[in-house]
Short mmCIF file of C-alpha atoms in Angstrom, two decimals:
data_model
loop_
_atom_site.label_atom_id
_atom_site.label_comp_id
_atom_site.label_asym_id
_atom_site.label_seq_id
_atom_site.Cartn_x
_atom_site.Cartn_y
_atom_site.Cartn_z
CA UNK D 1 112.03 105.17 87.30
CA UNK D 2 114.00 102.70 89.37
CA UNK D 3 111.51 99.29 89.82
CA UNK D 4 111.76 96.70 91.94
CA UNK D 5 111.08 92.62 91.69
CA UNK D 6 108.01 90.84 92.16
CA UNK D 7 107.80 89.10 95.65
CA UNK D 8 107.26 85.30 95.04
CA UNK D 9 103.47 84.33 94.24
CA UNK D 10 101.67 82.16 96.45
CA UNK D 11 101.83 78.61 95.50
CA UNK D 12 98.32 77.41 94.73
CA UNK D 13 99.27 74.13 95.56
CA UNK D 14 100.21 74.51 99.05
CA UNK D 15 100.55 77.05 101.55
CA UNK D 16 103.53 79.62 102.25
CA UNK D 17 105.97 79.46 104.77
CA UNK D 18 103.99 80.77 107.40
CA UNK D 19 101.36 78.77 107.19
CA UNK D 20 102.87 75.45 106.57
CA UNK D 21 104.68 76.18 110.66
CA UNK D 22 101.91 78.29 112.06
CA UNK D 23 99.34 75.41 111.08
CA UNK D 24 102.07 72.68 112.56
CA UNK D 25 100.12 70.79 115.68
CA UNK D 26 103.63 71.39 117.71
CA UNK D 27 104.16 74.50 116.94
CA UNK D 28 100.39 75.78 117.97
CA UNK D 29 100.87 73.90 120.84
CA UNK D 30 104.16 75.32 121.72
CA UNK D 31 103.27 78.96 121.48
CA UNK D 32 100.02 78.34 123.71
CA UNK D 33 102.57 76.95 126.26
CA UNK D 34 104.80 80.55 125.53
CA UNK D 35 102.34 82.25 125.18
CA UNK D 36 104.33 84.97 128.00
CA UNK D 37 107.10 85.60 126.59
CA UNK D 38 106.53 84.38 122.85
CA UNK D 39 108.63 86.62 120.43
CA UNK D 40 109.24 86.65 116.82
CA UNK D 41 112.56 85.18 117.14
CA UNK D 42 111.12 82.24 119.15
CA UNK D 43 108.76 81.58 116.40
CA UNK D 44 111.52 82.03 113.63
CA UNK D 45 114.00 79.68 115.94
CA UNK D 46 110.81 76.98 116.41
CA UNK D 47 109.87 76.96 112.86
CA UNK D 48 113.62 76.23 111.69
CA UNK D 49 113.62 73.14 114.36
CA UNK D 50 110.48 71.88 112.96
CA UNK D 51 111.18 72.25 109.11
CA UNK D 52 114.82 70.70 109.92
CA UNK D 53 113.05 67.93 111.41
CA UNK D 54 110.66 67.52 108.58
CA UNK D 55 113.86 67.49 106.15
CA UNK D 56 115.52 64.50 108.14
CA UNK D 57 112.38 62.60 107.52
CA UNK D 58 112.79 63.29 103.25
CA UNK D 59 109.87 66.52 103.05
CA UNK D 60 111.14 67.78 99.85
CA UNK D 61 109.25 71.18 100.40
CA UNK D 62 110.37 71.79 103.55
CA UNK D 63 113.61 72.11 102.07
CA UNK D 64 112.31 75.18 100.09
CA UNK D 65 110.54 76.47 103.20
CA UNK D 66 113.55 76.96 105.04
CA UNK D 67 114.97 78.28 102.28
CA UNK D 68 112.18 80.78 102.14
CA UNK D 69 112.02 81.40 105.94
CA UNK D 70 115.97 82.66 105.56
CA UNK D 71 114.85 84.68 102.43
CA UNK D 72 112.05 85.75 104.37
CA UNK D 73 114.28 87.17 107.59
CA UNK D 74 116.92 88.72 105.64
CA UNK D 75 119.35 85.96 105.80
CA UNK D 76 120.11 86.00 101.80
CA UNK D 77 123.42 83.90 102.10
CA UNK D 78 122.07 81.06 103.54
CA UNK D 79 118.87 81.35 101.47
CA UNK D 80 120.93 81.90 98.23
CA UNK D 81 122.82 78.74 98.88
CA UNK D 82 119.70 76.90 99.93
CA UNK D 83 117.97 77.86 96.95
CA UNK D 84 121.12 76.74 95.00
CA UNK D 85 121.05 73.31 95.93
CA UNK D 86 117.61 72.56 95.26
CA UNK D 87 116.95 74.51 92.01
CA UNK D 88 116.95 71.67 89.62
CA UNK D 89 113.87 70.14 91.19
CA UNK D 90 112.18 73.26 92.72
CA UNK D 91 110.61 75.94 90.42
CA UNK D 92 110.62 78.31 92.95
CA UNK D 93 113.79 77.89 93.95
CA UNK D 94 114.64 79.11 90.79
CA UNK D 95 112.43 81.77 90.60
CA UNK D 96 113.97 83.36 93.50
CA UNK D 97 117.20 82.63 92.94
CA UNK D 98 116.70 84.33 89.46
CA UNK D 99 115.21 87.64 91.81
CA UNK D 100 118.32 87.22 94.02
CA UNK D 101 120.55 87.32 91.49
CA UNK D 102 119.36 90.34 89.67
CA UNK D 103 119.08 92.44 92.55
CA UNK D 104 122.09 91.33 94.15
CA UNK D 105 120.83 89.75 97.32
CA UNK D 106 123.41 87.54 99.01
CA UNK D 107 125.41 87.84 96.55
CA UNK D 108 127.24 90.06 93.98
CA UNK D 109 125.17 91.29 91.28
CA UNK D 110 124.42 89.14 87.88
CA UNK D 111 121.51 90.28 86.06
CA UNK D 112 122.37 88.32 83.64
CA UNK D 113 121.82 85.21 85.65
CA UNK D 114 119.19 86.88 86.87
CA UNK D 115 117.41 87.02 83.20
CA UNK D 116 118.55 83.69 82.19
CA UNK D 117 116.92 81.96 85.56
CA UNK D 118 113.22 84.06 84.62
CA UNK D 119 113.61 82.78 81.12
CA UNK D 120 113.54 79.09 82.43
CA UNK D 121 110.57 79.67 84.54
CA UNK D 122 108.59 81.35 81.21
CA UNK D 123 109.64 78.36 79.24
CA UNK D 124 109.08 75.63 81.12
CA UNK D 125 106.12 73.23 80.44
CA UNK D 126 105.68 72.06 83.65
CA UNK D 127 102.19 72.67 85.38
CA UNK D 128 104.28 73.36 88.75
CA UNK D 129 105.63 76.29 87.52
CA UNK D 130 102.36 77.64 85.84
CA UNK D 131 102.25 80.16 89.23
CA UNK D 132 105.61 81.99 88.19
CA UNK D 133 105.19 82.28 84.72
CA UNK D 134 103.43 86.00 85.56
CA UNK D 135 105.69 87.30 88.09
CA UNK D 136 108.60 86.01 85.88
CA UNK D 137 107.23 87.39 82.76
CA UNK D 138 107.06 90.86 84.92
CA UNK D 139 110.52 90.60 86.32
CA UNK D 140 112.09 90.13 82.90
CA UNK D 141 110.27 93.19 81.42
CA UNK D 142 112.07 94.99 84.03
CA UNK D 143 115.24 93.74 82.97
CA UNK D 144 114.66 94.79 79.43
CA UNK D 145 113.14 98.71 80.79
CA UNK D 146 116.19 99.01 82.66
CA UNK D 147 118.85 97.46 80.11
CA UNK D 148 120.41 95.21 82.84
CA UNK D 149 121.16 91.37 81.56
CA UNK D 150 119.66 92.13 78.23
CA UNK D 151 119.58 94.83 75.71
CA UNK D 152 117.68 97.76 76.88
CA UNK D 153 113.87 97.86 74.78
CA UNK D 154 110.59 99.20 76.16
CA UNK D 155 108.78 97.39 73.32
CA UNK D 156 109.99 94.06 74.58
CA UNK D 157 109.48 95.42 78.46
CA UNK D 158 105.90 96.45 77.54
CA UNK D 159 105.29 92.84 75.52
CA UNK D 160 105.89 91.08 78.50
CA UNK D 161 104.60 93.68 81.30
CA UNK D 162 101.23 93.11 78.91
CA UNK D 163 101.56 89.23 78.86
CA UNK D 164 101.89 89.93 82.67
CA UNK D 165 98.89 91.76 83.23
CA UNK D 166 96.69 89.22 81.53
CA UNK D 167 93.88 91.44 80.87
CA UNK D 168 93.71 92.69 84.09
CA UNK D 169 93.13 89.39 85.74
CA UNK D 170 93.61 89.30 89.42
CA UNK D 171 95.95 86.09 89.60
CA UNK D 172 97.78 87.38 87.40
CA UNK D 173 100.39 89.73 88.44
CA UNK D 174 99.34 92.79 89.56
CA UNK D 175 102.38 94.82 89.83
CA UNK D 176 102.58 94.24 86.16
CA UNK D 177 99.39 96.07 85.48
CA UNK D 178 100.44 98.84 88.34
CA UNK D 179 103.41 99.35 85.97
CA UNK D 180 101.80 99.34 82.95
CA UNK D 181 99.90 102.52 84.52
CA UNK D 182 103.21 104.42 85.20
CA UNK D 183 104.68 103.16 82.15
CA UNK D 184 102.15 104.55 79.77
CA UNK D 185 101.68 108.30 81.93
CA UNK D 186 105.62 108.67 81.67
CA UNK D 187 106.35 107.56 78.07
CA UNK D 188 106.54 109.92 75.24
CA UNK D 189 103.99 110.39 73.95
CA UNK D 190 101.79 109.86 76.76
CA UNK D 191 99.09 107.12 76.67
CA UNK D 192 96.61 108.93 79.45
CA UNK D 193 93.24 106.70 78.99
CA UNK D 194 95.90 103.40 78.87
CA UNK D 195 97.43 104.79 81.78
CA UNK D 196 93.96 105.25 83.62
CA UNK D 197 93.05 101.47 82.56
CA UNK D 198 95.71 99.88 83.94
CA UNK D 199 95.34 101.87 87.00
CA UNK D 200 92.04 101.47 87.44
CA UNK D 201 92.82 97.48 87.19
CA UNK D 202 95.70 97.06 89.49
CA UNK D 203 93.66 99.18 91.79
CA UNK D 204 90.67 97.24 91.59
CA UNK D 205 92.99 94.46 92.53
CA UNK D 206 94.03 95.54 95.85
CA UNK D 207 97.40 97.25 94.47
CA UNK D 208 97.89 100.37 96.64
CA UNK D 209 100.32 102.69 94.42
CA UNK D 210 97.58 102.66 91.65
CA UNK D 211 95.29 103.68 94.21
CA UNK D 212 97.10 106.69 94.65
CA UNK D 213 98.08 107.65 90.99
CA UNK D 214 94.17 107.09 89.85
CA UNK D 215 93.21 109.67 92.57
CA UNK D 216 95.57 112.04 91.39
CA UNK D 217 94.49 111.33 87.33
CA UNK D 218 90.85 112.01 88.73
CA UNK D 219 91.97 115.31 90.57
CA UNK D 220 93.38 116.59 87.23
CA UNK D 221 91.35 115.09 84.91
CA UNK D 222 93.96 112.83 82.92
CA UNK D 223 93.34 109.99 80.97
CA UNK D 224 89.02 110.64 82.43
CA UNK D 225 87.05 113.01 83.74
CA UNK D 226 87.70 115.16 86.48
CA UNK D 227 85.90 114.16 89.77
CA UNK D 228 87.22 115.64 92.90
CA UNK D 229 85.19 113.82 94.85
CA UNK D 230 86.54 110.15 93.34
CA UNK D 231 90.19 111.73 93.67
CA UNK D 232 89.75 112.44 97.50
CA UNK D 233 88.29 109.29 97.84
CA UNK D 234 91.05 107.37 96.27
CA UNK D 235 93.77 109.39 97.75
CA UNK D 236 92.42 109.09 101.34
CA UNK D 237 92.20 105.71 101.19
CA UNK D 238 95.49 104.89 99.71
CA UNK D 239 96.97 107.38 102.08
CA UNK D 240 95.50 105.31 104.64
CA UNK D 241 96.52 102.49 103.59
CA UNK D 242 100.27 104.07 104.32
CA UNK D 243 100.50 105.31 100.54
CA UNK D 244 103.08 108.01 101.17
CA UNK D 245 102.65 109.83 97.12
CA UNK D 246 99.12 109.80 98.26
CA UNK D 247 99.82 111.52 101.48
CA UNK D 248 102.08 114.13 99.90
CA UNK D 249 99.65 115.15 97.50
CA UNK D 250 96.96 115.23 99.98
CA UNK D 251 98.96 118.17 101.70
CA UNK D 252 99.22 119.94 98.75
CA UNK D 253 95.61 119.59 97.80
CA UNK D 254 95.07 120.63 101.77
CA UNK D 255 97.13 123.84 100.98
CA UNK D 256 95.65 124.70 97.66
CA UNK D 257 92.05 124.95 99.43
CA UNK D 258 93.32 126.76 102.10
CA UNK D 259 92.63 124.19 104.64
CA UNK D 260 96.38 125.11 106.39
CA UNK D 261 95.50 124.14 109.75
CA UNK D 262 95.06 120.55 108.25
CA UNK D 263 97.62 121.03 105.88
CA UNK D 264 100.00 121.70 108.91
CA UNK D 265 98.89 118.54 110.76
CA UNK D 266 99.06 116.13 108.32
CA UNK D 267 102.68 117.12 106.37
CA UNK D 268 104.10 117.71 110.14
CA UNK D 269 104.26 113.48 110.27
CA UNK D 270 105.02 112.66 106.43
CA UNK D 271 108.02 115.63 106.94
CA UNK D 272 109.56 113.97 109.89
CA UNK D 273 109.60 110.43 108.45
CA UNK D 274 113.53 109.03 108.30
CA UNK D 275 114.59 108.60 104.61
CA UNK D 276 117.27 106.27 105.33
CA UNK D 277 115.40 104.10 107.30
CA UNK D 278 111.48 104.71 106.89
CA UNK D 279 111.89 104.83 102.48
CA UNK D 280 112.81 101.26 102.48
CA UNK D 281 110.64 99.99 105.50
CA UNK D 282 107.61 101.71 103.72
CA UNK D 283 108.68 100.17 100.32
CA UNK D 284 108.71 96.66 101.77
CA UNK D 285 105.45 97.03 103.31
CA UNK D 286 103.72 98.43 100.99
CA UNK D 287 105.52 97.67 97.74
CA UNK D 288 104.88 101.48 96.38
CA UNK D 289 108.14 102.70 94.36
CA UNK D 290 111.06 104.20 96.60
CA UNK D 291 111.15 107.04 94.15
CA UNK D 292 107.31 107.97 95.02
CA UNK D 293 107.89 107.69 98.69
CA UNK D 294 110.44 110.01 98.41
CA UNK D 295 108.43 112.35 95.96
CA UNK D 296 105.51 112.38 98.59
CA UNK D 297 107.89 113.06 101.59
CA UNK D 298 109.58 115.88 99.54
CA UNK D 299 106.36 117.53 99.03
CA UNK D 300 105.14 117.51 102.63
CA UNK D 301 108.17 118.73 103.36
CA UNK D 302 108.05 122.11 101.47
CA UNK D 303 104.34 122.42 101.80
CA UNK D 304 105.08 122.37 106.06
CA UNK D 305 107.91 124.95 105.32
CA UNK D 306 106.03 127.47 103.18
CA UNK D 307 103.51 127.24 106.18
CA UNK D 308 105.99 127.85 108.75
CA UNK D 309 107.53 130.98 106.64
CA UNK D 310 104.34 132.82 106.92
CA UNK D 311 102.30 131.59 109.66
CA UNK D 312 99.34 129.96 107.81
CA UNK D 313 98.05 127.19 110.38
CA UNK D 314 101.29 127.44 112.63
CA UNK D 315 103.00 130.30 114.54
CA UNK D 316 105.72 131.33 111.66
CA UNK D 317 109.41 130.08 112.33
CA UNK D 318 111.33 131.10 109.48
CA UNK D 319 114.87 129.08 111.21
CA UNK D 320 112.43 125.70 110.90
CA UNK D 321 111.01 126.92 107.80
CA UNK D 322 114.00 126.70 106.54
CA UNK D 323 114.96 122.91 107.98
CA UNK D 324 112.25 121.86 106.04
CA UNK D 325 112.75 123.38 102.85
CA UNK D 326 116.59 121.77 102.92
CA UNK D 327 114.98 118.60 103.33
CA UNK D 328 112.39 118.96 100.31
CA UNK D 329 115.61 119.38 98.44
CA UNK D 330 117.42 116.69 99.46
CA UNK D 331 114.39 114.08 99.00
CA UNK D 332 114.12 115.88 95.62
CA UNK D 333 116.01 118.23 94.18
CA UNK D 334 114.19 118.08 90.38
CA UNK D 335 110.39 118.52 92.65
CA UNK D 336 111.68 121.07 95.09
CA UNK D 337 112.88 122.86 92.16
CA UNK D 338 109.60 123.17 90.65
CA UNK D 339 107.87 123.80 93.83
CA UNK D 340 110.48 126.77 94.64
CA UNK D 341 109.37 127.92 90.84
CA UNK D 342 105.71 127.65 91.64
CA UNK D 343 106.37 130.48 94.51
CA UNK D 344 108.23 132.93 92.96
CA UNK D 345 105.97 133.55 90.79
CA UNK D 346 103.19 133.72 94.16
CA UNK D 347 101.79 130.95 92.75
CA UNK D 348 102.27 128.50 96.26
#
């Protein structure tokens, strides 16, 4: 299970980027003047004027803002060495530098840099970095689940995924208690009613991956009762939501019930979606794991194909049939396999 960082928490103290230029008197008055032809590049291009302006004049934080406005666009280089400059005084400068560096953004890979720049934000005793401590605390329990920039030990990674999740609180971080979810259905043994908990909490606090796996533990009755009514609630709305595990396993539930007709219609737009550009896109926007994406893509995917190979909700095409199946493998080849199991022995 391949995880990925925690986004920067919002700074109680102040507000983010796009606040601090949308809420600017000049810039609300200059997009009412362009309003025409305003663009998101205008706005990008007016808010660097403006926070280059407020650095002349000695605004500390605008120096991070800009910072975050290149980290924001996808311009890690110039972030990185903005960040770099300013990390002795800046918490959060450090804090992303310390994300940046661990996932290679900008620059080459260091995890261990990565680790070491986390560390400072969990030890430090100043009240301005009492925001990170969380999503730092989070980030360095993935470093030791994954073994990079410290020895590899899911005791340590579950310490501080737990210290992370702070009971569940919702200012806490949030993706810690999502993983805590995963992390406790995947180990062996299994911890199903810990797994269900932690869902259940991230879920309650707006996280939309846990929204999805809690429908699924309430269609098969893990770690609670089975409810199939709670399980179609929570996987409609996460699949909504653009929750594309959710989706998938919507189509298969569609199939199972004989509903095919639906079944068609709804894996006929998760099937088509573009791994190599849509996985990441969706990832970004939604911050569900690229490896569920995929799982939910792979499963729409077959579940279209075994429709098309014998006609159920679709005139049968056996050459498309077979399009799709190819692709189910190639999203994933461990699922597929399992599926292709499933329906030799006229099970699917």
């Amino acid at each position: 299970m391949k995880l990925t960082s925690e986004k920067l928490p919002k700074n109680p103290f102040y507000a983010s980027q796009s606040h601090y230029a949308a809420k600017s008197p000049k810039l609300f008055q200059w997009r009412k003047e362009k309003t025409d032809h305003y663009s998101h590049a205008d706005l990008v291009e007016k808010a660097l004027q403006l926070l280059k302006e407020r650095i002349r004049r000695g605004d500390a934080l605008a120096y991070f803002l800009q910072g975050q406005l290149y980290f924001e666009e996808g311009w890690y280089e110039e972030a990185l060495e903005q960040f770099e400059e300013i990390k002795e005084k800046d918490h959060q400068a450090t804090y992303q530098l310390g994300v940046m560096y661990y996932d290679g953004l900008g620059t080459t890979t260091d995890a261990e840099k990565g680790v070491e720049y986390m560390k400072k934000i969990i030890d430090s005793p100043c009240p301005k970095a009492r925001h990170l401590k969380f999503a730092a605390a989070y980030n360095l329990g993935r470093a030791y689940y994954e073994g990079k920039g410290v020895k590899r030990s899911d005791e340590e990674a579950e310490r501080l995924w737990l210290f992370a999740a702070d009971n569940g609180n919702p200012k806490a971080s949030v993706k810690a208690q999502s993983i805590l979810g995963l992390y406790y259905s995947t180990k062996e043994p299994k911890e199903l009613e810990k797994a269900f908990y932690w869902h259940s909490e991230a879920c309650g606090n707006g996280n939309l991956e846990s929204q999805g796996a809690l429908g699924l533990m309430f269609l098969y009755g893990q770690g609670t009762r089975q409810d199939t009514e709670a399980a179609l609630c929570c996987l409609r709305e996460a699949a909504e939501r653009g929750n594309v595990y959710a989706q998938g396993s919507l189509v298969e539930y569609y199939y199972k019930v004989k509903f095919f007709t639906k079944c068609v219609a709804f894996s006929k737009r998760i099937a088509d979606y573009d791994e190599v550009h849509d996985i990441p896109m969706i990832a970004r926007v939604t911050d569900c794991l690229p490896e569920f994406i995929s799982r939910g893509m792979a499963m729409a995917s077959f579940y279209h194909a075994r429709c098309l190979q014998l006609g159920l909700g679709i005139t049968k095409d056996e050459a498309t049939a077979k399009h799709y199946y190819s692709k189910a493998c190639h999203l994933n080849p461990a699922l597929a396999d399992e599926l292709h199991a499933l329906l030799i022995r006229q099970r699917i």
